[in-house]
Short mmCIF file of N, CA, C and O in Angstrom, two decimals:
data_model
loop_
_atom_site.label_atom_id
_atom_site.label_comp_id
_atom_site.label_asym_id
_atom_site.label_seq_id
_atom_site.Cartn_x
_atom_site.Cartn_y
_atom_site.Cartn_z
N MET A 1 13.24 -25.08 6.63
CA MET A 1 12.99 -25.48 5.25
C MET A 1 13.95 -26.62 4.90
O MET A 1 15.14 -26.54 5.14
N ASN A 2 13.40 -27.68 4.33
CA ASN A 2 14.28 -28.77 3.92
C ASN A 2 14.72 -28.56 2.47
O ASN A 2 14.24 -27.67 1.79
N ARG A 3 15.59 -29.39 2.00
CA ARG A 3 16.16 -29.18 0.66
C ARG A 3 15.15 -29.32 -0.46
O ARG A 3 15.34 -28.79 -1.54
N PHE A 4 14.05 -30.03 -0.25
CA PHE A 4 13.04 -30.18 -1.29
C PHE A 4 12.12 -28.98 -1.37
O PHE A 4 11.59 -28.67 -2.43
N GLU A 5 11.90 -28.28 -0.27
CA GLU A 5 11.01 -27.13 -0.26
C GLU A 5 11.53 -25.97 -1.12
O GLU A 5 10.76 -25.21 -1.68
N ARG A 6 12.83 -25.83 -1.22
CA ARG A 6 13.40 -24.75 -2.01
C ARG A 6 13.01 -24.84 -3.47
O ARG A 6 12.92 -23.85 -4.17
N PHE A 7 12.79 -26.04 -3.96
CA PHE A 7 12.51 -26.24 -5.37
C PHE A 7 11.04 -26.54 -5.64
O PHE A 7 10.67 -26.90 -6.73
N SER A 8 10.22 -26.38 -4.63
CA SER A 8 8.79 -26.62 -4.78
C SER A 8 8.17 -25.57 -5.69
O SER A 8 8.49 -24.40 -5.62
N ALA A 9 7.27 -26.00 -6.56
CA ALA A 9 6.61 -25.08 -7.48
C ALA A 9 5.25 -24.64 -6.94
O ALA A 9 4.46 -24.07 -7.67
N SER A 10 4.96 -24.92 -5.68
CA SER A 10 3.68 -24.49 -5.13
C SER A 10 3.80 -23.05 -4.64
O SER A 10 4.88 -22.54 -4.43
N GLY A 11 2.68 -22.40 -4.49
CA GLY A 11 2.67 -21.02 -4.02
C GLY A 11 2.64 -20.03 -5.16
O GLY A 11 2.45 -20.38 -6.33
N GLU A 12 2.83 -18.77 -4.80
CA GLU A 12 2.73 -17.69 -5.78
C GLU A 12 4.02 -17.58 -6.60
O GLU A 12 5.12 -17.56 -6.05
N ALA A 13 3.85 -17.49 -7.90
CA ALA A 13 4.99 -17.35 -8.81
C ALA A 13 5.33 -15.88 -9.00
O ALA A 13 4.49 -15.01 -8.84
N GLU A 14 6.56 -15.63 -9.34
CA GLU A 14 6.97 -14.29 -9.78
C GLU A 14 7.15 -14.37 -11.28
O GLU A 14 7.87 -15.25 -11.78
N VAL A 15 6.47 -13.48 -11.99
CA VAL A 15 6.41 -13.57 -13.44
C VAL A 15 6.83 -12.25 -14.08
O VAL A 15 6.52 -11.18 -13.58
N ARG A 16 7.53 -12.34 -15.19
CA ARG A 16 7.88 -11.19 -16.02
C ARG A 16 6.96 -11.25 -17.24
O ARG A 16 6.97 -12.24 -18.00
N TYR A 17 6.12 -10.24 -17.39
CA TYR A 17 5.14 -10.22 -18.47
C TYR A 17 5.75 -9.60 -19.72
O TYR A 17 6.29 -8.51 -19.68
N LEU A 18 5.64 -10.33 -20.82
CA LEU A 18 6.20 -9.92 -22.10
C LEU A 18 5.06 -9.76 -23.11
O LEU A 18 3.92 -10.13 -22.83
N ASP A 19 5.37 -9.24 -24.29
CA ASP A 19 4.37 -9.12 -25.36
C ASP A 19 3.99 -10.51 -25.84
O ASP A 19 4.80 -11.21 -26.43
N GLY A 20 2.75 -10.91 -25.57
CA GLY A 20 2.25 -12.19 -26.05
C GLY A 20 2.73 -13.40 -25.30
O GLY A 20 2.43 -14.53 -25.69
N ASP A 21 3.50 -13.23 -24.25
CA ASP A 21 4.04 -14.34 -23.48
C ASP A 21 4.45 -13.84 -22.10
O ASP A 21 4.42 -12.64 -21.83
N PHE A 22 4.82 -14.76 -21.24
CA PHE A 22 5.36 -14.39 -19.94
C PHE A 22 6.45 -15.38 -19.56
O PHE A 22 6.50 -16.50 -20.08
N ARG A 23 7.34 -14.95 -18.69
CA ARG A 23 8.44 -15.78 -18.24
C ARG A 23 8.37 -15.91 -16.73
O ARG A 23 8.27 -14.90 -16.02
N VAL A 24 8.45 -17.12 -16.23
CA VAL A 24 8.42 -17.37 -14.79
C VAL A 24 9.81 -17.11 -14.24
O VAL A 24 10.78 -17.75 -14.64
N VAL A 25 9.90 -16.15 -13.32
CA VAL A 25 11.17 -15.78 -12.69
C VAL A 25 11.38 -16.61 -11.43
O VAL A 25 12.49 -17.07 -11.17
N ARG A 26 10.31 -16.78 -10.66
CA ARG A 26 10.34 -17.63 -9.46
C ARG A 26 9.19 -18.62 -9.58
O ARG A 26 8.04 -18.21 -9.71
N PRO A 27 9.48 -19.91 -9.54
CA PRO A 27 8.44 -20.92 -9.73
C PRO A 27 7.30 -20.81 -8.74
O PRO A 27 7.48 -20.40 -7.59
N GLY A 28 6.13 -21.16 -9.20
CA GLY A 28 4.92 -21.19 -8.40
C GLY A 28 3.79 -21.70 -9.25
O GLY A 28 3.96 -21.98 -10.44
N THR A 29 2.61 -21.81 -8.65
CA THR A 29 1.48 -22.35 -9.38
C THR A 29 0.48 -21.29 -9.79
O THR A 29 -0.40 -21.55 -10.60
N PHE A 30 0.61 -20.07 -9.26
CA PHE A 30 -0.37 -19.03 -9.55
C PHE A 30 0.25 -17.65 -9.41
O PHE A 30 1.34 -17.49 -8.85
N VAL A 31 -0.47 -16.65 -9.94
CA VAL A 31 -0.18 -15.23 -9.71
C VAL A 31 -1.46 -14.60 -9.20
O VAL A 31 -2.53 -15.21 -9.28
N ARG A 32 -1.39 -13.39 -8.71
CA ARG A 32 -2.58 -12.70 -8.18
C ARG A 32 -3.04 -11.61 -9.15
O ARG A 32 -2.23 -10.90 -9.73
N CYS A 33 -4.35 -11.49 -9.27
CA CYS A 33 -4.94 -10.43 -10.07
C CYS A 33 -4.66 -9.09 -9.37
O CYS A 33 -4.90 -8.95 -8.17
N ALA A 34 -4.17 -8.12 -10.12
CA ALA A 34 -3.84 -6.81 -9.56
C ALA A 34 -5.08 -6.03 -9.13
O ALA A 34 -4.98 -5.12 -8.31
N VAL A 35 -6.24 -6.38 -9.64
CA VAL A 35 -7.48 -5.66 -9.31
C VAL A 35 -8.25 -6.36 -8.20
O VAL A 35 -8.65 -5.73 -7.22
N THR A 36 -8.44 -7.67 -8.33
CA THR A 36 -9.31 -8.40 -7.40
C THR A 36 -8.55 -9.16 -6.31
O THR A 36 -9.15 -9.55 -5.32
N GLY A 37 -7.27 -9.42 -6.53
CA GLY A 37 -6.51 -10.22 -5.59
C GLY A 37 -6.73 -11.71 -5.76
O GLY A 37 -6.16 -12.52 -5.04
N GLN A 38 -7.55 -12.08 -6.72
CA GLN A 38 -7.87 -13.47 -6.99
C GLN A 38 -6.64 -14.22 -7.47
O GLN A 38 -5.84 -13.70 -8.24
N SER A 39 -6.49 -15.47 -7.04
CA SER A 39 -5.41 -16.33 -7.53
C SER A 39 -5.73 -16.76 -8.96
O SER A 39 -6.85 -17.17 -9.24
N ILE A 40 -4.73 -16.69 -9.83
CA ILE A 40 -4.88 -17.11 -11.22
C ILE A 40 -3.86 -18.21 -11.48
O ILE A 40 -2.65 -17.94 -11.47
N PRO A 41 -4.31 -19.45 -11.69
CA PRO A 41 -3.35 -20.52 -12.03
C PRO A 41 -2.57 -20.13 -13.28
O PRO A 41 -3.14 -19.57 -14.23
N LEU A 42 -1.29 -20.42 -13.31
CA LEU A 42 -0.46 -20.03 -14.45
C LEU A 42 -0.98 -20.59 -15.77
O LEU A 42 -0.90 -19.92 -16.80
N ASP A 43 -1.54 -21.79 -15.73
CA ASP A 43 -2.05 -22.36 -16.99
C ASP A 43 -3.36 -21.71 -17.44
O ASP A 43 -3.82 -21.97 -18.55
N GLU A 44 -3.93 -20.84 -16.61
CA GLU A 44 -5.15 -20.11 -16.99
C GLU A 44 -4.90 -18.61 -17.18
O GLU A 44 -5.83 -17.85 -17.44
N LEU A 45 -3.66 -18.18 -17.05
CA LEU A 45 -3.31 -16.77 -17.18
C LEU A 45 -3.45 -16.33 -18.63
O LEU A 45 -2.79 -16.86 -19.52
N ARG A 46 -4.34 -15.37 -18.89
CA ARG A 46 -4.61 -14.89 -20.24
C ARG A 46 -4.45 -13.38 -20.39
O ARG A 46 -4.29 -12.88 -21.50
N TYR A 47 -4.55 -12.64 -19.29
CA TYR A 47 -4.59 -11.18 -19.36
C TYR A 47 -3.52 -10.58 -18.46
O TYR A 47 -3.42 -10.92 -17.29
N TRP A 48 -2.72 -9.67 -19.04
CA TRP A 48 -1.71 -8.96 -18.25
C TRP A 48 -1.32 -7.68 -18.97
O TRP A 48 -1.62 -7.47 -20.12
N SER A 49 -0.62 -6.83 -18.22
CA SER A 49 -0.10 -5.59 -18.78
C SER A 49 1.42 -5.66 -18.77
O SER A 49 2.03 -5.84 -17.70
N VAL A 50 2.02 -5.50 -19.93
CA VAL A 50 3.48 -5.46 -20.04
C VAL A 50 4.00 -4.19 -19.37
O VAL A 50 4.97 -4.22 -18.62
N ASP A 51 3.34 -3.05 -19.62
CA ASP A 51 3.79 -1.78 -19.07
C ASP A 51 3.70 -1.74 -17.55
O ASP A 51 4.60 -1.25 -16.88
N LEU A 52 2.60 -2.25 -16.99
CA LEU A 52 2.40 -2.22 -15.54
C LEU A 52 2.95 -3.46 -14.84
O LEU A 52 3.03 -3.48 -13.61
N GLN A 53 3.28 -4.50 -15.61
CA GLN A 53 3.76 -5.77 -15.07
C GLN A 53 2.78 -6.31 -14.03
O GLN A 53 3.14 -6.64 -12.90
N GLU A 54 1.50 -6.41 -14.46
CA GLU A 54 0.42 -6.90 -13.61
C GLU A 54 -0.39 -7.94 -14.36
O GLU A 54 -0.55 -7.86 -15.57
N ALA A 55 -0.95 -8.88 -13.60
CA ALA A 55 -1.85 -9.89 -14.15
C ALA A 55 -3.29 -9.54 -13.80
O ALA A 55 -3.54 -8.86 -12.80
N TYR A 56 -4.21 -10.02 -14.64
CA TYR A 56 -5.63 -9.77 -14.43
C TYR A 56 -6.41 -11.07 -14.62
O TYR A 56 -6.13 -11.83 -15.54
N ALA A 57 -7.41 -11.28 -13.79
CA ALA A 57 -8.19 -12.51 -13.82
C ALA A 57 -9.18 -12.55 -14.97
O ALA A 57 -9.45 -13.62 -15.53
N THR A 58 -9.75 -11.40 -15.33
CA THR A 58 -10.80 -11.35 -16.35
C THR A 58 -10.64 -10.11 -17.22
O THR A 58 -9.96 -9.15 -16.83
N PRO A 59 -11.32 -10.08 -18.36
CA PRO A 59 -11.30 -8.86 -19.18
C PRO A 59 -11.89 -7.66 -18.42
O PRO A 59 -11.44 -6.54 -18.58
N GLN A 60 -12.88 -7.91 -17.56
CA GLN A 60 -13.48 -6.84 -16.77
C GLN A 60 -12.45 -6.24 -15.80
O GLN A 60 -12.45 -5.03 -15.56
N ALA A 61 -11.57 -7.07 -15.26
CA ALA A 61 -10.52 -6.57 -14.37
C ALA A 61 -9.54 -5.68 -15.14
O ALA A 61 -9.08 -4.67 -14.62
N VAL A 62 -9.25 -6.05 -16.39
CA VAL A 62 -8.38 -5.21 -17.23
C VAL A 62 -9.01 -3.85 -17.42
O VAL A 62 -8.37 -2.81 -17.24
N LEU A 63 -10.30 -3.84 -17.79
CA LEU A 63 -11.01 -2.57 -17.99
C LEU A 63 -11.05 -1.74 -16.72
O LEU A 63 -10.87 -0.52 -16.76
N ALA A 64 -11.30 -2.39 -15.60
CA ALA A 64 -11.36 -1.67 -14.32
C ALA A 64 -10.02 -1.02 -13.99
O ALA A 64 -9.97 0.09 -13.45
N ARG A 65 -8.93 -1.67 -14.33
CA ARG A 65 -7.59 -1.15 -14.04
C ARG A 65 -7.19 -0.04 -15.02
O ARG A 65 -6.69 1.01 -14.63
N LEU A 66 -7.45 -0.26 -16.31
CA LEU A 66 -6.99 0.68 -17.32
C LEU A 66 -7.94 1.82 -17.59
O LEU A 66 -7.53 2.89 -18.04
N HIS A 67 -9.24 1.61 -17.33
CA HIS A 67 -10.25 2.63 -17.58
C HIS A 67 -11.24 2.68 -16.41
O HIS A 67 -12.42 2.38 -16.59
N PRO A 68 -10.80 3.05 -15.21
CA PRO A 68 -11.68 3.02 -14.04
C PRO A 68 -12.91 3.92 -14.19
O PRO A 68 -13.96 3.66 -13.59
N ASP A 69 -12.81 4.97 -14.99
CA ASP A 69 -13.92 5.89 -15.20
C ASP A 69 -15.03 5.28 -16.06
O ASP A 69 -16.16 5.76 -16.04
N ARG A 70 -14.74 4.21 -16.78
CA ARG A 70 -15.73 3.58 -17.64
C ARG A 70 -16.44 2.39 -16.99
O ARG A 70 -17.39 1.86 -17.55
N VAL A 71 -15.95 1.94 -15.85
CA VAL A 71 -16.51 0.77 -15.19
C VAL A 71 -17.47 1.22 -14.11
O VAL A 71 -17.13 2.05 -13.26
N LYS A 72 -18.67 0.66 -14.12
CA LYS A 72 -19.67 1.01 -13.12
C LYS A 72 -19.29 0.43 -11.77
O LYS A 72 -18.82 -0.70 -11.68
N ALA A 73 -19.49 1.19 -10.72
CA ALA A 73 -19.23 0.71 -9.36
C ALA A 73 -20.30 -0.29 -8.98
O ALA A 73 -21.46 -0.14 -9.32
N GLY A 74 -19.89 -1.29 -8.22
CA GLY A 74 -20.83 -2.28 -7.71
C GLY A 74 -21.07 -3.30 -8.69
O GLY A 74 -21.58 -4.22 -8.89
#
């Protein structure tokens, strides 16, 4: 690793999810959806759980995670 790679903002970020906001702990360009594994660009991150400290790609992913009994399989 060269000295510029240490400060690169590419790759997966480590994020602390707060009420109504989030804080980047380790720089990166995306986080992963806890349900689908899909990459979510930080500038498109809209859904997360403060209690579970997880990100979600879509409202459907939130429902699948928090209410799995209400989401139809397939």
